[in-house]
Short mmCIF file of C-alpha atoms in Angstrom, two decimals:
data_model
loop_
_atom_site.label_atom_id
_atom_site.label_comp_id
_atom_site.label_asym_id
_atom_site.label_seq_id
_atom_site.Cartn_x
_atom_site.Cartn_y
_atom_site.Cartn_z
CA MET U 306 17.94 -1.56 -15.08
CA THR U 307 18.24 -5.19 -15.58
CA ALA U 308 15.11 -7.30 -14.98
CA GLN U 309 17.23 -8.90 -12.13
CA GLY U 310 17.71 -5.63 -10.53
CA VAL U 311 14.05 -4.54 -10.86
CA LYS U 312 13.23 -7.85 -8.84
CA ASN U 313 15.74 -7.39 -6.04
CA THR U 314 14.51 -3.84 -5.59
CA GLY U 315 11.27 -4.90 -5.20
CA ILE U 316 12.12 -7.60 -2.75
CA ARG U 317 14.06 -5.52 -0.76
CA GLU U 318 11.11 -2.81 -0.75
CA ASN U 319 8.49 -5.71 0.37
CA ASN U 320 10.83 -6.65 3.18
CA ILE U 321 10.91 -3.23 4.49
CA GLU U 322 7.23 -2.94 4.05
CA SER U 323 6.75 -6.21 5.93
CA ILE U 324 9.19 -5.08 8.91
CA LEU U 325 7.06 -1.84 9.16
CA ARG U 326 4.03 -3.69 9.46
CA LEU U 327 5.14 -5.98 12.19
CA LEU U 328 6.35 -3.19 14.21
CA TYR U 329 3.23 -1.04 13.62
CA THR U 330 1.71 -2.53 16.95
CA LYS U 331 4.58 -3.82 18.96
CA LYS U 332 8.34 -3.64 19.55
CA LEU U 333 9.81 -6.84 18.35
CA SER U 334 13.50 -8.38 18.33
CA ALA U 335 15.44 -9.20 14.94
CA THR U 336 14.77 -13.05 15.84
CA HIS U 337 11.12 -12.48 16.15
CA ILE U 338 11.02 -10.67 12.73
CA ALA U 339 13.35 -13.14 11.02
CA LYS U 340 10.77 -15.82 12.37
CA ALA U 341 7.84 -14.00 11.47
CA LEU U 342 9.19 -13.28 7.88
CA LYS U 343 10.59 -16.35 7.43
CA LEU U 344 14.22 -14.93 6.61
CA SER U 345 17.49 -15.62 8.09
CA LYS U 346 18.66 -13.47 11.02
CA THR U 347 21.70 -12.16 9.00
CA ALA U 348 19.34 -10.97 6.26
CA VAL U 349 16.91 -9.05 8.83
CA PHE U 350 19.94 -7.59 10.83
CA LYS U 351 21.01 -5.94 7.20
CA ILE U 352 17.66 -4.82 6.54
CA LEU U 353 17.14 -3.41 9.85
CA SER U 354 20.53 -1.71 9.55
CA GLU U 355 19.48 0.06 6.28
CA MET U 356 16.23 0.96 7.80
CA GLU U 357 18.08 2.78 10.64
CA GLY U 358 20.03 4.48 8.27
CA MET U 359 16.84 5.77 6.62
CA ASN U 360 15.60 6.80 10.03
CA LEU U 361 12.81 4.44 9.97
CA VAL U 362 13.54 2.25 12.82
CA GLU U 363 15.72 2.46 16.19
CA ASN U 364 17.25 -0.08 18.19
CA LEU U 365 16.30 0.50 21.66
CA ALA U 366 19.60 -0.27 23.04
CA ASP U 367 20.56 3.11 21.72
CA SER U 368 17.53 4.85 23.23
CA ASP U 369 17.93 7.56 25.74
CA ASN U 370 14.98 6.29 27.55
CA GLU U 371 16.61 4.62 30.54
CA ASN U 372 13.47 2.23 30.73
CA GLU U 373 14.20 1.03 27.28
CA LYS U 374 17.90 0.34 27.43
CA TYR U 375 17.65 -3.00 29.06
CA LYS U 376 15.45 -4.23 26.01
CA ARG U 377 18.88 -4.35 23.83
CA THR U 378 17.38 -6.56 21.00
CA LEU U 379 14.05 -5.06 20.48
CA TYR U 380 13.56 -2.63 17.41
CA ALA U 381 10.66 -0.08 17.06
CA ILE U 382 9.41 2.35 14.58
CA LYS U 383 11.16 5.97 14.99
CA GLN U 384 8.69 8.41 16.37
CA GLU U 385 10.46 11.13 14.23
CA ALA U 386 10.42 9.08 11.19
CA GLY U 387 7.80 10.91 9.37
CA ILE U 388 4.67 10.38 8.02
CA LEU U 389 2.90 8.59 5.08
CA GLY U 390 0.36 10.09 2.47
CA VAL U 391 -2.37 8.01 0.84
CA VAL U 392 -4.26 8.85 -2.35
CA GLU U 393 -7.26 6.49 -2.61
CA PHE U 394 -9.32 6.13 -5.74
CA GLY U 395 -12.40 5.04 -4.91
CA SER U 396 -15.73 4.06 -7.21
CA THR U 397 -16.68 7.82 -7.28
CA TYR U 398 -14.26 9.86 -5.12
CA ILE U 399 -10.83 10.53 -4.24
CA LYS U 400 -9.45 10.55 -0.72
CA ILE U 401 -6.12 11.82 0.32
CA VAL U 402 -5.06 11.03 3.99
CA PHE U 403 -2.02 11.60 6.02
CA SER U 404 -0.92 9.52 8.81
CA TYR U 405 1.79 8.68 10.99
CA LEU U 406 3.78 5.34 10.79
CA ASN U 407 1.88 3.70 13.43
CA GLY U 408 -1.29 3.95 11.42
CA GLU U 409 -2.88 6.94 13.21
CA ILE U 410 -4.74 9.18 10.52
CA PHE U 411 -4.35 12.96 11.34
CA ASP U 412 -5.27 14.49 8.08
CA GLU U 413 -8.17 13.77 5.62
CA THR U 414 -9.14 15.51 2.28
CA ILE U 415 -12.08 14.03 0.08
CA ILE U 416 -12.83 15.20 -3.36
CA GLU U 417 -16.44 13.87 -4.52
CA ASP U 418 -17.83 13.05 -7.98
CA ARG U 419 -14.74 11.55 -9.59
CA GLU U 420 -15.85 8.34 -11.34
CA PHE U 421 -13.45 8.63 -14.04
CA LEU U 422 -10.35 10.46 -14.05
CA ASN U 423 -8.39 13.15 -16.32
CA LEU U 424 -5.22 15.12 -16.17
CA ASP U 425 -6.92 18.04 -14.11
CA ASP U 426 -7.68 15.64 -11.47
CA LEU U 427 -4.25 14.34 -11.13
CA ASN U 428 -3.01 17.98 -11.04
CA GLU U 429 -5.37 19.06 -8.35
CA ILE U 430 -4.12 16.01 -6.09
CA CYS U 431 -0.59 17.55 -6.50
CA THR U 432 -1.78 20.73 -5.58
CA ILE U 433 -3.42 19.36 -2.31
CA ILE U 434 -0.35 17.25 -1.36
CA LEU U 435 2.11 20.09 -2.13
CA ASN U 436 0.29 22.53 0.15
CA LYS U 437 -0.26 20.11 2.80
CA LYS U 438 3.73 19.28 2.66
CA LYS U 439 4.24 22.85 3.42
CA GLN U 440 2.11 22.84 6.19
CA PHE U 441 3.57 20.08 7.61
CA GLU U 442 7.29 20.88 7.15
CA LYS U 443 6.42 23.83 9.45
CA ASP U 444 5.84 21.19 12.31
CA PHE U 445 9.14 19.59 11.48
CA LEU U 446 7.40 16.53 9.83
CA SER U 447 8.48 15.20 6.47
CA ILE U 448 6.44 13.05 4.27
CA ILE U 449 8.28 9.76 3.76
CA SER U 450 6.00 8.24 0.99
CA ILE U 451 2.99 8.95 -0.99
CA ILE U 452 1.04 5.58 -1.60
CA VAL U 453 -1.45 5.57 -4.50
CA SER U 454 -4.23 2.97 -4.20
CA ALA U 455 -5.52 2.31 -7.21
CA PRO U 456 -8.20 -0.25 -8.74
CA GLY U 457 -7.29 -2.52 -11.55
CA GLN U 458 -4.22 -4.45 -12.85
CA ILE U 459 -0.89 -3.00 -11.45
CA ASN U 460 2.40 -4.52 -13.27
CA LYS U 461 4.88 -5.18 -10.45
CA PHE U 462 7.63 -5.07 -12.77
CA THR U 463 7.04 -1.83 -14.35
CA ASP U 464 5.16 -0.24 -11.35
CA GLU U 465 2.47 1.08 -13.39
CA ILE U 466 -1.12 0.73 -13.98
CA GLU U 467 -1.88 -1.69 -16.60
CA ASN U 468 -5.40 -1.83 -17.29
CA SER U 469 -8.04 0.11 -15.20
CA VAL U 470 -11.53 1.60 -16.02
CA LYS U 471 -11.20 4.34 -13.60
CA PHE U 472 -8.08 5.67 -15.66
CA ASN U 473 -9.35 5.02 -19.07
CA LEU U 474 -9.38 8.69 -20.07
CA ILE U 475 -5.69 8.82 -19.09
CA LYS U 476 -4.44 5.46 -19.91
CA ASP U 477 -1.34 6.70 -21.86
CA VAL U 478 -0.38 8.38 -18.44
CA SER U 479 2.19 6.50 -16.31
CA VAL U 480 0.57 7.40 -13.08
CA ARG U 481 3.31 6.85 -10.69
CA ALA U 482 5.90 8.47 -12.63
CA PHE U 483 3.38 11.62 -13.06
CA PHE U 484 3.10 11.93 -9.28
CA GLU U 485 6.85 11.45 -8.78
CA GLU U 486 7.73 14.17 -11.38
CA LYS U 487 5.30 16.75 -9.78
CA LEU U 488 5.72 15.97 -6.13
CA HIS U 489 9.49 15.11 -5.96
CA LEU U 490 8.33 12.64 -3.35
CA ASN U 491 8.66 8.74 -3.50
CA VAL U 492 5.64 7.29 -4.70
CA ILE U 493 4.52 3.63 -4.30
CA LEU U 494 1.77 2.17 -6.43
CA LYS U 495 -0.45 -0.26 -5.06
CA ASN U 496 -3.41 -2.25 -6.05
CA ASP U 497 -6.45 -1.03 -3.63
CA ILE U 498 -7.53 -4.57 -2.80
CA ASN U 499 -3.87 -5.79 -1.56
CA LEU U 500 -3.96 -2.53 0.52
CA ALA U 501 -7.29 -3.37 2.04
CA ILE U 502 -6.76 -7.03 3.03
CA ILE U 503 -3.84 -5.29 4.83
CA GLY U 504 -6.32 -2.76 6.57
CA GLU U 505 -8.62 -5.66 7.48
CA GLN U 506 -5.61 -7.38 9.20
CA HIS U 507 -4.70 -4.65 11.45
CA TYR U 508 -8.00 -2.81 11.76
CA GLY U 509 -10.79 -5.34 11.09
CA LYS U 510 -13.89 -4.69 13.23
CA ILE U 511 -15.36 -8.52 13.05
CA GLU U 512 -12.23 -10.64 13.36
CA ARG U 513 -8.91 -9.76 12.48
CA ILE U 514 -6.78 -11.67 9.89
CA THR U 515 -3.64 -12.84 11.60
CA GLU U 516 -1.44 -14.26 8.92
CA ASN U 517 -3.58 -16.04 6.37
CA GLY U 518 -6.53 -14.66 4.74
CA ILE U 519 -8.69 -14.07 1.46
CA LEU U 520 -10.52 -10.77 0.54
CA ILE U 521 -12.96 -10.56 -2.25
CA TYR U 522 -14.34 -7.10 -3.34
CA VAL U 523 -17.22 -6.91 -5.62
CA ASP U 524 -17.92 -3.45 -7.02
CA SER U 525 -17.92 -2.25 -10.63
CA GLY U 526 -15.61 -5.09 -11.24
CA MET U 527 -14.41 -8.23 -8.77
CA GLY U 528 -11.10 -8.11 -7.10
CA GLY U 529 -9.33 -9.87 -4.47
CA ALA U 530 -6.04 -10.29 -2.45
CA ILE U 531 -4.68 -13.25 -0.73
CA LEU U 532 -2.57 -13.00 2.61
CA ASN U 533 -0.53 -15.96 3.16
CA GLU U 534 2.22 -16.21 6.05
CA ASN U 535 1.74 -12.41 6.36
CA LYS U 536 2.93 -11.76 2.67
CA ILE U 537 0.57 -10.42 -0.19
CA ILE U 538 0.54 -13.14 -2.89
CA GLU U 539 0.03 -11.50 -6.33
CA GLY U 540 -1.74 -12.91 -9.46
CA ASP U 541 -0.60 -13.84 -12.51
CA HIS U 542 1.72 -11.47 -14.20
CA GLY U 543 2.24 -9.57 -10.85
CA TYR U 544 -1.24 -8.31 -10.81
CA ALA U 545 -3.55 -8.71 -7.50
CA ALA U 546 -5.44 -11.83 -6.96
CA GLU U 547 -7.56 -12.12 -10.20
CA PHE U 548 -10.80 -13.60 -8.57
CA GLY U 549 -12.78 -11.97 -11.29
CA LEU U 550 -10.92 -13.63 -14.07
CA ILE U 551 -11.73 -17.04 -12.82
CA SER U 552 -13.22 -19.23 -15.76
CA THR U 553 -16.60 -20.53 -14.86
CA TYR U 554 -20.12 -20.93 -17.25
CA ASP U 555 -23.60 -19.14 -17.31
CA GLN U 556 -26.98 -21.07 -17.19
CA PHE U 557 -26.70 -21.48 -20.96
CA GLY U 558 -23.34 -23.28 -20.83
CA ASN U 559 -21.04 -20.45 -22.04
CA ASN U 560 -17.72 -20.12 -20.94
CA LEU U 561 -17.12 -16.73 -19.11
CA VAL U 562 -15.32 -15.24 -16.01
CA TYR U 563 -16.78 -14.42 -12.47
CA ASP U 564 -16.40 -10.72 -13.43
CA LEU U 565 -19.12 -10.96 -16.03
CA ILE U 566 -21.81 -12.47 -13.65
CA CYS U 567 -20.84 -11.09 -10.24
CA SER U 568 -20.16 -7.29 -10.52
CA ILE U 569 -22.16 -4.29 -10.34
CA ASN U 570 -21.57 -3.56 -13.86
CA SER U 571 -22.80 -7.25 -15.16
CA ILE U 572 -26.17 -6.67 -12.67
CA LYS U 573 -26.59 -3.41 -14.27
CA ASN U 574 -26.15 -4.76 -17.98
CA LYS U 575 -28.61 -7.48 -17.33
#
C-alpha cells in the first residue's frame, strides 16, 4: 500500500469515528453532520452509505417504526450494530471493557499488578477477549472492533506503538498486529490521552467539552490531547499532543523538557 493509500484510509476511518461520536447522543441529519465536521454533504452521504453497508447506522426513513418514518433525513446508530471492546493499559493495571455503541458499558475485567508488560500478559488479554467473544455470540452480539488504549507515542502512519515505557520489555512486538493475528478481529490502536479527552467530552463530571479543549495528563510521564472543532489534533510525526516534550529551562538555566520536571518519574528522581 502506498503512503497516499495509508493516508486516505486513515482519513476514512477518522470520518467514520467522528460520525459515530456525533450519533452517540442524538439522531442527526446528513446536513447537521456535514456542518459539524466541515465536510461537504456529498462526502457525508457517501460515508453514511458506506456505514449503512457496514451495518453501523440506519436512515430512519427505512425504519419499521411508524413514529420515526417522518424523520426521513435523520440517521442513528443501529441498535444491532454490535459492541466495542476496549483494552486500557493503565499505570499498574490492565482493564478490558465491552460496551454498546451508545457508550453503555456492560462487561468489565481488571488485571492488577501489571506495571510493565510481557508476552504472557498479551496472551492473557487475548484469552479473556476470545472467551468473552464466545459468550457474546450466544446472545447474537458481535464484536465490531477492539480498541487498544496505550500510553506513549503511537505512529499513525504505521499504526503501531513507537515509544512506550510500559512496553519496553516487548518493544520489538507490533502490538496491533499481534492482537489482530490472535483475535481475528479489527484492532484500532489509540493513544490513551487522545481517548481520554473524548471521554471527557461525553462523560466529564465537571464541565463537558463541546468542540474545543485541551487535556494535560501528568503521571509517570506527561501527556496531552487537543480537541479542535470536534477533531483530535495529533502532534509531531503523528503522535499525541507532546506537552511533555515542550522545551523549557530549570532553575540553573539548563535546557530541558517539561517531562523531566513535571512528571511523577522526575519527582521520584529528585
